Amino acid sequence: MSFLSHLECSRCRKTHDADRVQNLCDCGGPLLVRYDLKAVAQAVRPSDLAGRVSSLWRYREVLPLRDDKNIITLGEGMTPLFPLPRLGAEMGLPDLWLKDEGLNPTASFKARGAATGVSRARELGIQALAMPTNGNAGGAWASYGARAGMSVTLVMPTDAPAMSVLEATAVGANAYMVRGQITDAGAIVGRSAKAHGWFEAATLKEPYRIEGKKTMGYEIAEQLGWTLPDVILYPTGGGVGIIGIYKALLEMRELGWLPENVRFPKLVAVQAEGCQPIVKAFREGKDVSEKWENASTVAQGIRVPKALGDFLVLQAVRETGGTCVAVSDADTMWGLERISRMEGAFICPEGAALVGAARMLLRDGWLDAGQRVLLLNTGAGIKYPDVMSPKLPVLELNATL
């Protein structure tokens, strides 16, 4: 069962009824889901998880569904976590690891947020969803919406990845494009939602997406035997993943699921040089970011000029002793080539930016060779066929190699 208690505003701390349809707080702050963690700690221990379903729903007590009959699932979660010995040796990070979210349904970590978000929407009686997307989130919410029998409307930039567009339309989403950024798409959804009776499910404009994303934090701890890496690098656009992992760390500490002396991993928010609003705010010591103009990067999933939850990302980074770093597209493509060829892991450009970031932080002395460093790849490289364009020699029929 779920030990869901209430919703709490991340800005003003006002509490809200979790069993009513909610978007943002009256003050404009995103709402966070809260649980009766004392009751959870009495009801379940980490050892009780053995034998449970191998998906994110194994953490049922700290997920927001009241009734199991409302769970919409495609088998999301419990993605592999494994070492990268060859790449780590080459880079000078012998304890380098990868958690590969590309093996989720819909081939990205967005499946986690879609599973919990759509499930809770169904439980609350919502019939139609609408959201802006750079690609992967739209494909995921459209897929889970189709499984739930819901209408899903998407607005995405005209240069959204072709595979994500195909995915969304294949499962029946009402999809539109805009000549602009995801912020422009979001403005269109915001202006249109009420007139059409759509529930606006944009990043952090509903409370439940983050609950699926936070399970990455629970899985990392469980997969490492209830220990934690020293550093987690995360590609940061809207920032829900890094916010969710930090939320999981705080919950696990309160639950007593982590050793008393364990240190939280330093969280590193990785952005692109062509779109780095959170990096800029971090360097300037600010609590919120400013909109990044003319955003551009090969890693489209982190092309978010202004994130609603930027203050929560900055809080998570600072409270764990982490940092924020921007990576050039050239370093991203270098990272994609090295991890693919050395480890056989064809990851997404957003994940590849982490390889370039790790090299940069090691060179600058922020990382050291003795640390366990985890790269959290958010999607599969096969969803980005236009990023790499190999030109192969064409053989004649009578050719010999």
mmCIF file of C-alpha atoms in Angstrom:
data_model
loop_
_atom_site.group_PDB
_atom_site.id
_atom_site.type_symbol
_atom_site.label_atom_id
_atom_site.label_comp_id
_atom_site.label_asym_id
_atom_site.label_seq_id
_atom_site.Cartn_x
_atom_site.Cartn_y
_atom_site.Cartn_z
ATOM 1 C CA MET A 1 0.000 0.000 0.000
ATOM 2 C CA SER A 2 0.998 3.612 -0.392
ATOM 3 C CA PHE A 3 1.678 5.760 2.665
ATOM 4 C CA LEU A 4 0.834 8.922 0.698
ATOM 5 C CA SER A 5 0.065 11.754 3.117
ATOM 6 C CA HIS A 6 -0.240 15.132 1.394
ATOM 7 C CA LEU A 7 1.333 17.571 -1.053
ATOM 8 C CA GLU A 8 3.677 20.349 0.034
ATOM 9 C CA CYS A 9 4.688 23.465 -1.863
ATOM 10 C CA SER A 10 8.406 23.526 -2.561
ATOM 11 C CA ARG A 11 8.457 27.312 -2.145
ATOM 12 C CA CYS A 12 6.032 28.438 0.596
ATOM 13 C CA ARG A 13 5.598 25.002 2.304
ATOM 14 C CA LYS A 14 1.800 25.243 2.224
ATOM 15 C CA THR A 15 0.155 21.813 2.375
ATOM 16 C CA HIS A 16 -2.400 20.611 -0.178
ATOM 17 C CA ASP A 17 -4.838 17.710 -0.436
ATOM 18 C CA ALA A 18 -3.189 14.887 -2.377
ATOM 19 C CA ASP A 19 -6.549 13.428 -3.389
ATOM 20 C CA ARG A 20 -7.626 16.460 -5.406
ATOM 21 C CA VAL A 21 -6.412 17.295 -8.904
ATOM 22 C CA GLN A 22 -3.534 19.734 -8.427
ATOM 23 C CA ASN A 23 -1.095 21.649 -10.590
ATOM 24 C CA LEU A 24 0.981 24.342 -8.896
ATOM 25 C CA CYS A 25 0.583 25.978 -5.498
ATOM 26 C CA ASP A 26 -1.201 29.338 -5.305
ATOM 27 C CA CYS A 27 2.239 30.944 -5.033
ATOM 28 C CA GLY A 28 3.353 29.303 -8.279
ATOM 29 C CA GLY A 29 5.631 26.762 -6.633
ATOM 30 C CA PRO A 30 5.804 23.102 -7.711
ATOM 31 C CA LEU A 31 4.134 20.660 -5.333
ATOM 32 C CA LEU A 32 6.072 17.768 -3.803
ATOM 33 C CA VAL A 33 4.526 14.500 -2.617
ATOM 34 C CA ARG A 34 4.943 13.696 1.066
ATOM 35 C CA TYR A 35 4.505 10.329 2.825
ATOM 36 C CA ASP A 36 4.137 9.111 6.390
ATOM 37 C CA LEU A 37 7.734 7.926 6.462
ATOM 38 C CA LYS A 38 7.592 6.844 10.106
ATOM 39 C CA ALA A 39 4.833 4.414 9.178
ATOM 40 C CA VAL A 40 6.786 3.274 6.113
ATOM 41 C CA ALA A 41 9.848 2.574 8.278
ATOM 42 C CA GLN A 42 7.736 0.367 10.550
ATOM 43 C CA ALA A 43 6.061 -1.440 7.651
ATOM 44 C CA VAL A 44 8.999 -2.296 5.401
ATOM 45 C CA ARG A 45 12.774 -2.723 5.526
ATOM 46 C CA PRO A 46 15.194 -3.021 2.615
ATOM 47 C CA SER A 47 15.408 -6.791 3.124
ATOM 48 C CA ASP A 48 11.656 -7.001 2.439
ATOM 49 C CA LEU A 49 12.211 -5.905 -1.158
ATOM 50 C CA ALA A 50 13.777 -9.220 -2.173
ATOM 51 C CA GLY A 51 11.438 -11.118 -4.435
ATOM 52 C CA ARG A 52 9.297 -8.122 -5.288
ATOM 53 C CA VAL A 53 8.473 -7.133 -8.871
ATOM 54 C CA SER A 54 11.583 -6.057 -10.791
ATOM 55 C CA SER A 55 10.275 -2.600 -11.639
ATOM 56 C CA LEU A 56 10.006 0.754 -9.937
ATOM 57 C CA TRP A 57 6.760 -0.435 -8.333
ATOM 58 C CA ARG A 58 8.836 -2.530 -5.898
ATOM 59 C CA TYR A 59 8.982 0.703 -3.842
ATOM 60 C CA ARG A 60 5.199 0.740 -3.592
ATOM 61 C CA GLU A 61 5.018 2.256 -0.093
ATOM 62 C CA VAL A 62 6.711 5.483 -1.217
ATOM 63 C CA LEU A 63 4.800 5.839 -4.482
ATOM 64 C CA PRO A 64 1.548 7.809 -4.753
ATOM 65 C CA LEU A 65 -1.040 5.252 -5.943
ATOM 66 C CA ARG A 66 -3.834 4.496 -3.491
ATOM 67 C CA ASP A 67 -5.077 1.419 -5.358
ATOM 68 C CA ASP A 68 -3.038 -1.087 -7.372
ATOM 69 C CA LYS A 69 -5.803 -1.350 -9.960
ATOM 70 C CA ASN A 70 -4.841 2.135 -11.190
ATOM 71 C CA ILE A 71 -1.203 1.278 -11.906
ATOM 72 C CA ILE A 72 -0.311 1.771 -15.573
ATOM 73 C CA THR A 73 2.937 -0.049 -16.296
ATOM 74 C CA LEU A 74 5.053 -1.221 -19.207
ATOM 75 C CA GLY A 75 7.730 -2.727 -16.938
ATOM 76 C CA GLU A 76 9.675 0.449 -16.194
ATOM 77 C CA GLY A 77 12.556 0.692 -13.746
ATOM 78 C CA MET A 78 15.314 -1.535 -12.313
ATOM 79 C CA THR A 79 17.605 -0.573 -15.165
ATOM 80 C CA PRO A 80 21.164 -1.965 -15.238
ATOM 81 C CA LEU A 81 23.968 -0.399 -13.225
ATOM 82 C CA PHE A 82 27.418 -1.597 -14.224
ATOM 83 C CA PRO A 83 31.105 -0.585 -14.215
ATOM 84 C CA LEU A 84 32.926 0.942 -17.185
ATOM 85 C CA PRO A 85 36.425 -0.529 -16.696
ATOM 86 C CA ARG A 86 37.958 0.224 -20.118
ATOM 87 C CA LEU A 87 36.640 3.762 -20.369
ATOM 88 C CA GLY A 88 37.437 4.415 -16.726
ATOM 89 C CA ALA A 89 41.031 3.241 -17.178
ATOM 90 C CA GLU A 90 41.478 5.454 -20.212
ATOM 91 C CA MET A 91 40.045 8.486 -18.422
ATOM 92 C CA GLY A 92 41.840 7.933 -15.105
ATOM 93 C CA LEU A 93 38.648 7.047 -13.204
ATOM 94 C CA PRO A 94 39.027 3.333 -12.412
ATOM 95 C CA ASP A 95 35.761 3.211 -10.419
ATOM 96 C CA LEU A 96 33.536 4.627 -13.159
ATOM 97 C CA TRP A 97 29.955 3.299 -13.452
ATOM 98 C CA LEU A 98 26.921 3.717 -15.694
ATOM 99 C CA LYS A 99 23.216 3.435 -14.896
ATOM 100 C CA ASP A 100 21.551 2.950 -18.257
ATOM 101 C CA GLU A 101 18.033 4.347 -18.425
ATOM 102 C CA GLY A 102 17.909 3.651 -22.159
ATOM 103 C CA LEU A 103 16.654 0.145 -21.322
ATOM 104 C CA ASN A 104 13.362 1.460 -19.974
ATOM 105 C CA PRO A 105 10.150 1.158 -21.994
ATOM 106 C CA THR A 106 10.107 4.011 -24.557
ATOM 107 C CA ALA A 107 13.943 3.882 -24.307
ATOM 108 C CA SER A 108 14.450 6.692 -21.783
ATOM 109 C CA PHE A 109 14.083 7.596 -18.119
ATOM 110 C CA LYS A 110 10.938 9.513 -19.040
ATOM 111 C CA ALA A 111 9.047 6.208 -18.764
ATOM 112 C CA ARG A 112 9.399 6.435 -14.975
ATOM 113 C CA GLY A 113 7.671 9.801 -14.689
ATOM 114 C CA ALA A 114 5.045 8.815 -17.230
ATOM 115 C CA ALA A 115 4.220 5.629 -15.301
ATOM 116 C CA THR A 116 3.562 7.411 -12.015
ATOM 117 C CA GLY A 117 2.113 10.560 -13.582
ATOM 118 C CA VAL A 118 -0.364 8.766 -15.837
ATOM 119 C CA SER A 119 -1.272 6.238 -13.137
ATOM 120 C CA ARG A 120 -2.096 8.950 -10.616
ATOM 121 C CA ALA A 121 -3.961 10.985 -13.243
ATOM 122 C CA ARG A 122 -6.107 7.945 -13.966
ATOM 123 C CA GLU A 123 -6.741 7.423 -10.261
ATOM 124 C CA LEU A 124 -7.867 11.043 -9.909
ATOM 125 C CA GLY A 125 -10.263 10.744 -12.847
ATOM 126 C CA ILE A 126 -8.312 12.787 -15.423
ATOM 127 C CA GLN A 127 -9.214 11.862 -19.002
ATOM 128 C CA ALA A 128 -7.078 14.187 -21.148
ATOM 129 C CA LEU A 129 -3.455 15.310 -20.731
ATOM 130 C CA ALA A 130 -1.429 17.976 -22.532
ATOM 131 C CA MET A 131 2.231 18.909 -22.294
ATOM 132 C CA PRO A 132 5.190 20.472 -24.113
ATOM 133 C CA THR A 133 8.133 18.198 -24.896
ATOM 134 C CA ASN A 134 11.558 18.100 -26.495
ATOM 135 C CA GLY A 135 10.803 14.524 -27.566
ATOM 136 C CA ASN A 136 11.333 11.679 -25.091
ATOM 137 C CA ALA A 137 8.839 12.826 -22.471
ATOM 138 C CA GLY A 138 6.160 13.211 -25.111
ATOM 139 C CA GLY A 139 6.765 9.725 -26.450
ATOM 140 C CA ALA A 140 6.632 8.263 -22.951
ATOM 141 C CA TRP A 141 3.484 10.068 -21.796
ATOM 142 C CA ALA A 142 1.774 9.304 -25.108
ATOM 143 C CA SER A 143 2.600 5.610 -24.723
ATOM 144 C CA TYR A 144 1.424 5.347 -21.140
ATOM 145 C CA GLY A 145 -1.591 7.502 -21.941
ATOM 146 C CA ALA A 146 -2.528 5.101 -24.725
ATOM 147 C CA ARG A 147 -2.251 2.166 -22.318
ATOM 148 C CA ALA A 148 -4.510 4.007 -19.878
ATOM 149 C CA GLY A 149 -7.039 4.942 -22.571
ATOM 150 C CA MET A 150 -6.370 8.658 -22.156
ATOM 151 C CA SER A 151 -6.145 11.446 -24.698
ATOM 152 C CA VAL A 152 -2.652 12.995 -24.873
ATOM 153 C CA THR A 153 -1.857 16.260 -26.687
ATOM 154 C CA LEU A 154 1.771 17.256 -27.296
ATOM 155 C CA VAL A 155 3.483 20.394 -28.576
ATOM 156 C CA MET A 156 7.157 20.084 -29.511
ATOM 157 C CA PRO A 157 9.811 22.095 -31.356
ATOM 158 C CA THR A 158 10.061 21.515 -35.100
ATOM 159 C CA ASP A 159 13.530 20.005 -34.658
ATOM 160 C CA ALA A 160 12.460 17.415 -32.084
ATOM 161 C CA PRO A 161 14.142 14.027 -32.717
ATOM 162 C CA ALA A 162 12.394 12.174 -35.524
ATOM 163 C CA MET A 163 12.155 8.936 -33.535
ATOM 164 C CA SER A 164 10.317 10.669 -30.696
ATOM 165 C CA VAL A 165 7.884 12.245 -33.150
ATOM 166 C CA LEU A 166 7.284 8.837 -34.728
ATOM 167 C CA GLU A 167 6.815 7.231 -31.318
ATOM 168 C CA ALA A 168 4.265 9.812 -30.176
ATOM 169 C CA THR A 169 2.190 9.646 -33.329
ATOM 170 C CA ALA A 170 2.384 5.851 -33.544
ATOM 171 C CA VAL A 171 0.666 5.478 -30.171
ATOM 172 C CA GLY A 172 -2.017 7.999 -31.059
ATOM 173 C CA ALA A 173 -0.998 11.317 -29.499
ATOM 174 C CA ASN A 174 -2.432 14.557 -30.873
ATOM 175 C CA ALA A 175 0.939 16.077 -31.758
ATOM 176 C CA TYR A 176 1.806 19.581 -32.944
ATOM 177 C CA MET A 177 5.057 21.414 -33.673
ATOM 178 C CA VAL A 178 6.143 24.976 -33.021
ATOM 179 C CA ARG A 179 8.950 27.006 -34.593
ATOM 180 C CA GLY A 180 10.628 27.673 -31.281
ATOM 181 C CA GLN A 181 11.908 26.141 -28.036
ATOM 182 C CA ILE A 182 10.203 23.962 -25.430
ATOM 183 C CA THR A 183 9.343 27.123 -23.495
ATOM 184 C CA ASP A 184 7.348 28.332 -26.515
ATOM 185 C CA ALA A 185 5.616 24.952 -26.699
ATOM 186 C CA GLY A 186 4.785 25.229 -23.009
ATOM 187 C CA ALA A 187 3.248 28.652 -23.483
ATOM 188 C CA ILE A 188 0.936 27.270 -26.192
ATOM 189 C CA VAL A 189 -0.171 24.412 -23.944
ATOM 190 C CA GLY A 190 -0.736 26.818 -21.066
ATOM 191 C CA ARG A 191 -2.907 29.106 -23.182
ATOM 192 C CA SER A 192 -4.930 26.228 -24.596
ATOM 193 C CA ALA A 193 -5.404 23.691 -21.801
ATOM 194 C CA LYS A 194 -8.398 25.170 -19.986
ATOM 195 C CA ALA A 195 -10.459 25.713 -23.136
ATOM 196 C CA HIS A 196 -10.056 22.058 -24.155
ATOM 197 C CA GLY A 197 -10.375 20.508 -20.693
ATOM 198 C CA TRP A 198 -6.806 19.209 -20.730
ATOM 199 C CA PHE A 199 -4.859 18.590 -17.537
ATOM 200 C CA GLU A 200 -1.511 20.345 -17.954
ATOM 201 C CA ALA A 201 1.196 17.756 -17.277
ATOM 202 C CA ALA A 202 4.275 19.845 -18.069
ATOM 203 C CA THR A 203 7.472 19.289 -16.068
ATOM 204 C CA LEU A 204 6.794 19.976 -12.373
ATOM 205 C CA LYS A 205 3.366 21.459 -13.158
ATOM 206 C CA GLU A 206 1.936 18.244 -11.750
ATOM 207 C CA PRO A 207 3.294 16.557 -8.608
ATOM 208 C CA TYR A 208 3.663 12.921 -9.632
ATOM 209 C CA ARG A 209 6.234 12.754 -12.434
ATOM 210 C CA ILE A 210 9.015 13.326 -9.916
ATOM 211 C CA GLU A 211 7.890 10.283 -7.903
ATOM 212 C CA GLY A 212 8.755 7.954 -10.767
ATOM 213 C CA LYS A 213 12.057 9.701 -11.366
ATOM 214 C CA LYS A 214 13.064 9.488 -7.695
ATOM 215 C CA THR A 215 13.094 5.690 -7.914
ATOM 216 C CA MET A 216 16.430 6.008 -9.722
ATOM 217 C CA GLY A 217 17.849 7.021 -6.353
ATOM 218 C CA TYR A 218 16.284 4.055 -4.566
ATOM 219 C CA GLU A 219 17.583 1.684 -7.232
ATOM 220 C CA ILE A 220 21.126 3.019 -7.121
ATOM 221 C CA ALA A 221 21.262 2.436 -3.360
ATOM 222 C CA GLU A 222 19.712 -1.035 -3.598
ATOM 223 C CA GLN A 223 21.862 -2.133 -6.542
ATOM 224 C CA LEU A 224 25.016 -1.064 -4.670
ATOM 225 C CA GLY A 225 24.016 -2.975 -1.533
ATOM 226 C CA TRP A 226 22.604 0.075 0.250
ATOM 227 C CA THR A 227 25.767 2.073 -0.266
ATOM 228 C CA LEU A 228 26.115 5.139 -2.474
ATOM 229 C CA PRO A 229 28.598 6.374 -5.079
ATOM 230 C CA ASP A 230 30.753 9.373 -4.264
ATOM 231 C CA VAL A 231 29.522 11.396 -7.229
ATOM 232 C CA ILE A 232 26.511 11.218 -9.576
ATOM 233 C CA LEU A 233 26.638 13.134 -12.857
ATOM 234 C CA TYR A 234 23.245 13.911 -14.351
ATOM 235 C CA PRO A 235 22.255 15.636 -17.641
ATOM 236 C CA THR A 236 20.034 18.513 -16.593
ATOM 237 C CA GLY A 237 17.296 20.156 -18.621
ATOM 238 C CA GLY A 238 14.094 20.470 -16.626
ATOM 239 C CA GLY A 239 15.975 18.915 -13.723
ATOM 240 C CA VAL A 240 13.310 16.511 -12.449
ATOM 241 C CA GLY A 241 15.740 13.591 -12.400
ATOM 242 C CA ILE A 242 18.307 15.252 -10.157
ATOM 243 C CA ILE A 243 15.541 16.696 -7.943
ATOM 244 C CA GLY A 244 13.991 13.248 -7.673
ATOM 245 C CA ILE A 245 17.253 11.498 -6.794
ATOM 246 C CA TYR A 246 17.876 14.023 -4.023
ATOM 247 C CA LYS A 247 14.315 13.527 -2.752
ATOM 248 C CA ALA A 248 14.950 9.766 -2.653
ATOM 249 C CA LEU A 249 18.181 10.268 -0.697
ATOM 250 C CA LEU A 250 16.381 12.379 1.899
ATOM 251 C CA GLU A 251 13.567 9.838 2.181
ATOM 252 C CA MET A 252 15.929 6.866 2.515
ATOM 253 C CA ARG A 253 17.875 8.635 5.241
ATOM 254 C CA GLU A 254 14.676 9.329 7.198
ATOM 255 C CA LEU A 255 13.538 5.729 6.667
ATOM 256 C CA GLY A 256 16.815 4.433 8.080
ATOM 257 C CA TRP A 257 17.510 2.509 4.869
ATOM 258 C CA LEU A 258 21.009 3.943 4.597
ATOM 259 C CA PRO A 259 23.883 3.437 7.064
ATOM 260 C CA GLU A 260 24.063 6.229 9.637
ATOM 261 C CA ASN A 261 27.531 7.333 8.506
ATOM 262 C CA VAL A 262 26.832 7.264 4.790
ATOM 263 C CA ARG A 263 27.541 10.440 2.845
ATOM 264 C CA PHE A 264 25.235 11.552 0.102
ATOM 265 C CA PRO A 265 26.830 11.518 -3.337
ATOM 266 C CA LYS A 266 27.836 14.878 -4.722
ATOM 267 C CA LEU A 267 25.260 15.692 -7.378
ATOM 268 C CA VAL A 268 26.573 17.251 -10.580
ATOM 269 C CA ALA A 269 24.180 19.008 -12.959
ATOM 270 C CA VAL A 270 25.560 18.806 -16.502
ATOM 271 C CA GLN A 271 24.299 21.201 -19.161
ATOM 272 C CA ALA A 272 25.388 22.175 -22.676
ATOM 273 C CA GLU A 273 27.498 25.234 -23.413
ATOM 274 C CA GLY A 274 24.751 26.366 -25.772
ATOM 275 C CA CYS A 275 22.074 26.162 -23.033
ATOM 276 C CA GLN A 276 23.430 26.525 -19.488
ATOM 277 C CA PRO A 277 21.060 28.657 -17.401
ATOM 278 C CA ILE A 278 21.490 26.573 -14.246
ATOM 279 C CA VAL A 279 25.277 26.469 -14.589
ATOM 280 C CA LYS A 280 25.325 30.260 -14.900
ATOM 281 C CA ALA A 281 23.119 30.689 -11.838
ATOM 282 C CA PHE A 282 25.325 28.307 -9.831
ATOM 283 C CA ARG A 283 28.504 30.175 -10.757
ATOM 284 C CA GLU A 284 26.913 33.497 -9.886
ATOM 285 C CA GLY A 285 25.662 32.236 -6.522
ATOM 286 C CA LYS A 286 22.006 32.751 -7.456
ATOM 287 C CA ASP A 287 19.057 30.682 -6.280
ATOM 288 C CA VAL A 288 17.172 30.807 -9.590
ATOM 289 C CA SER A 289 18.252 30.970 -13.209
ATOM 290 C CA GLU A 290 17.533 33.431 -15.982
ATOM 291 C CA LYS A 291 16.127 32.356 -19.336
ATOM 292 C CA TRP A 292 18.906 31.325 -21.736
ATOM 293 C CA GLU A 293 18.448 33.041 -25.077
ATOM 294 C CA ASN A 294 19.073 31.325 -28.431
ATOM 295 C CA ALA A 295 19.524 27.909 -26.802
ATOM 296 C CA SER A 296 21.256 25.365 -29.017
ATOM 297 C CA THR A 297 22.850 21.946 -28.482
ATOM 298 C CA VAL A 298 23.121 18.541 -30.098
ATOM 299 C CA ALA A 299 21.740 17.096 -26.840
ATOM 300 C CA GLN A 300 18.175 18.261 -27.330
ATOM 301 C CA GLY A 301 16.854 16.736 -24.114
ATOM 302 C CA ILE A 302 18.808 19.293 -22.080
ATOM 303 C CA ARG A 303 17.859 22.245 -24.272
ATOM 304 C CA VAL A 304 15.615 23.884 -21.680
ATOM 305 C CA PRO A 305 16.129 27.660 -21.567
ATOM 306 C CA LYS A 306 14.329 28.111 -18.243
ATOM 307 C CA ALA A 307 13.367 25.299 -15.857
ATOM 308 C CA LEU A 308 10.461 25.736 -13.439
ATOM 309 C CA GLY A 309 12.361 23.714 -10.830
ATOM 310 C CA ASP A 310 15.750 25.386 -11.294
ATOM 311 C CA PHE A 311 15.848 26.456 -7.631
ATOM 312 C CA LEU A 312 15.345 22.837 -6.553
ATOM 313 C CA VAL A 313 18.212 21.659 -8.782
ATOM 314 C CA LEU A 314 20.514 24.315 -7.345
ATOM 315 C CA GLN A 315 19.463 23.353 -3.822
ATOM 316 C CA ALA A 316 20.184 19.658 -4.436
ATOM 317 C CA VAL A 317 23.597 20.408 -5.939
ATOM 318 C CA ARG A 318 24.662 22.789 -3.183
ATOM 319 C CA GLU A 319 23.383 20.705 -0.268
ATOM 320 C CA THR A 320 25.320 17.660 -1.478
ATOM 321 C CA GLY A 321 28.545 19.578 -2.153
ATOM 322 C CA GLY A 322 28.150 19.073 -5.891
ATOM 323 C CA THR A 323 28.660 21.395 -8.810
ATOM 324 C CA CYS A 324 27.270 22.450 -12.188
ATOM 325 C CA VAL A 325 29.236 22.226 -15.411
ATOM 326 C CA ALA A 326 28.636 23.012 -19.092
ATOM 327 C CA VAL A 327 29.986 20.804 -21.882
ATOM 328 C CA SER A 328 30.615 21.694 -25.512
ATOM 329 C CA ASP A 329 28.925 19.749 -28.286
ATOM 330 C CA ALA A 330 32.380 18.627 -29.382
ATOM 331 C CA ASP A 331 33.036 17.092 -25.953
ATOM 332 C CA THR A 332 29.585 15.487 -26.005
ATOM 333 C CA MET A 333 30.289 13.823 -29.345
ATOM 334 C CA TRP A 334 33.732 12.740 -28.079
ATOM 335 C CA GLY A 335 32.040 11.157 -25.064
ATOM 336 C CA LEU A 336 29.518 9.381 -27.283
ATOM 337 C CA GLU A 337 32.264 7.939 -29.459
ATOM 338 C CA ARG A 338 34.441 6.791 -26.534
ATOM 339 C CA ILE A 339 31.748 5.097 -24.410
ATOM 340 C CA SER A 340 30.180 3.446 -27.465
ATOM 341 C CA ARG A 341 33.435 2.011 -28.793
ATOM 342 C CA MET A 342 35.083 1.134 -25.501
ATOM 343 C CA GLU A 343 32.081 -0.235 -23.591
ATOM 344 C CA GLY A 344 29.518 -1.121 -26.255
ATOM 345 C CA ALA A 345 27.065 1.301 -24.650
ATOM 346 C CA PHE A 346 25.380 3.353 -27.385
ATOM 347 C CA ILE A 347 23.851 6.010 -25.172
ATOM 348 C CA CYS A 348 21.994 9.240 -25.917
ATOM 349 C CA PRO A 349 23.791 12.577 -26.467
ATOM 350 C CA GLU A 350 22.572 13.838 -23.095
ATOM 351 C CA GLY A 351 24.239 10.888 -21.383
ATOM 352 C CA ALA A 352 27.352 11.302 -23.514
ATOM 353 C CA ALA A 353 27.712 14.865 -22.207
ATOM 354 C CA LEU A 354 28.460 13.278 -18.818
ATOM 355 C CA VAL A 355 31.581 11.589 -20.211
ATOM 356 C CA GLY A 356 32.895 14.936 -21.400
ATOM 357 C CA ALA A 357 31.952 16.506 -18.071
ATOM 358 C CA ALA A 358 33.771 13.809 -16.085
ATOM 359 C CA ARG A 359 36.919 14.348 -18.153
ATOM 360 C CA MET A 360 36.686 18.089 -17.558
ATOM 361 C CA LEU A 361 36.124 17.763 -13.798
ATOM 362 C CA LEU A 362 39.000 15.293 -13.458
ATOM 363 C CA ARG A 363 41.323 17.584 -15.390
ATOM 364 C CA ASP A 364 40.300 20.515 -13.173
ATOM 365 C CA GLY A 365 40.916 18.514 -9.990
ATOM 366 C CA TRP A 366 37.284 18.468 -8.867
ATOM 367 C CA LEU A 367 37.151 14.681 -9.338
ATOM 368 C CA ASP A 368 39.900 12.318 -8.268
ATOM 369 C CA ALA A 369 40.798 8.779 -9.254
ATOM 370 C CA GLY A 370 39.797 7.306 -5.899
ATOM 371 C CA GLN A 371 36.132 8.215 -6.172
ATOM 372 C CA ARG A 372 33.279 6.013 -7.321
ATOM 373 C CA VAL A 373 31.707 8.079 -10.089
ATOM 374 C CA LEU A 374 28.301 7.224 -11.548
ATOM 375 C CA LEU A 375 27.137 8.490 -14.938
ATOM 376 C CA LEU A 376 23.351 8.423 -15.204
ATOM 377 C CA ASN A 377 22.506 7.976 -18.864
ATOM 378 C CA THR A 378 18.949 9.055 -19.555
ATOM 379 C CA GLY A 379 18.183 7.369 -22.883
ATOM 380 C CA ALA A 380 19.154 5.112 -25.767
ATOM 381 C CA GLY A 381 21.335 6.344 -28.604
ATOM 382 C CA ILE A 382 19.124 4.618 -31.164
ATOM 383 C CA LYS A 383 16.492 7.319 -30.596
ATOM 384 C CA TYR A 384 18.847 9.880 -32.178
ATOM 385 C CA PRO A 385 19.639 8.558 -35.670
ATOM 386 C CA ASP A 386 20.512 12.028 -36.979
ATOM 387 C CA VAL A 387 23.246 12.723 -34.422
ATOM 388 C CA MET A 388 25.739 10.332 -36.026
ATOM 389 C CA SER A 389 25.667 9.903 -39.805
ATOM 390 C CA PRO A 390 28.109 7.160 -40.832
ATOM 391 C CA LYS A 391 28.930 6.818 -44.513
ATOM 392 C CA LEU A 392 29.727 3.197 -45.315
ATOM 393 C CA PRO A 393 31.535 1.938 -48.427
ATOM 394 C CA VAL A 394 29.156 0.262 -50.886
ATOM 395 C CA LEU A 395 30.387 -3.024 -52.315
ATOM 396 C CA GLU A 396 29.670 -4.433 -55.746
ATOM 397 C CA LEU A 397 28.007 -7.866 -55.879
ATOM 398 C CA ASN A 398 31.253 -9.634 -56.874
ATOM 399 C CA ALA A 399 33.390 -7.852 -54.268
ATOM 400 C CA THR A 400 35.859 -9.585 -51.956
ATOM 401 C CA LEU A 401 37.087 -8.080 -48.680
#
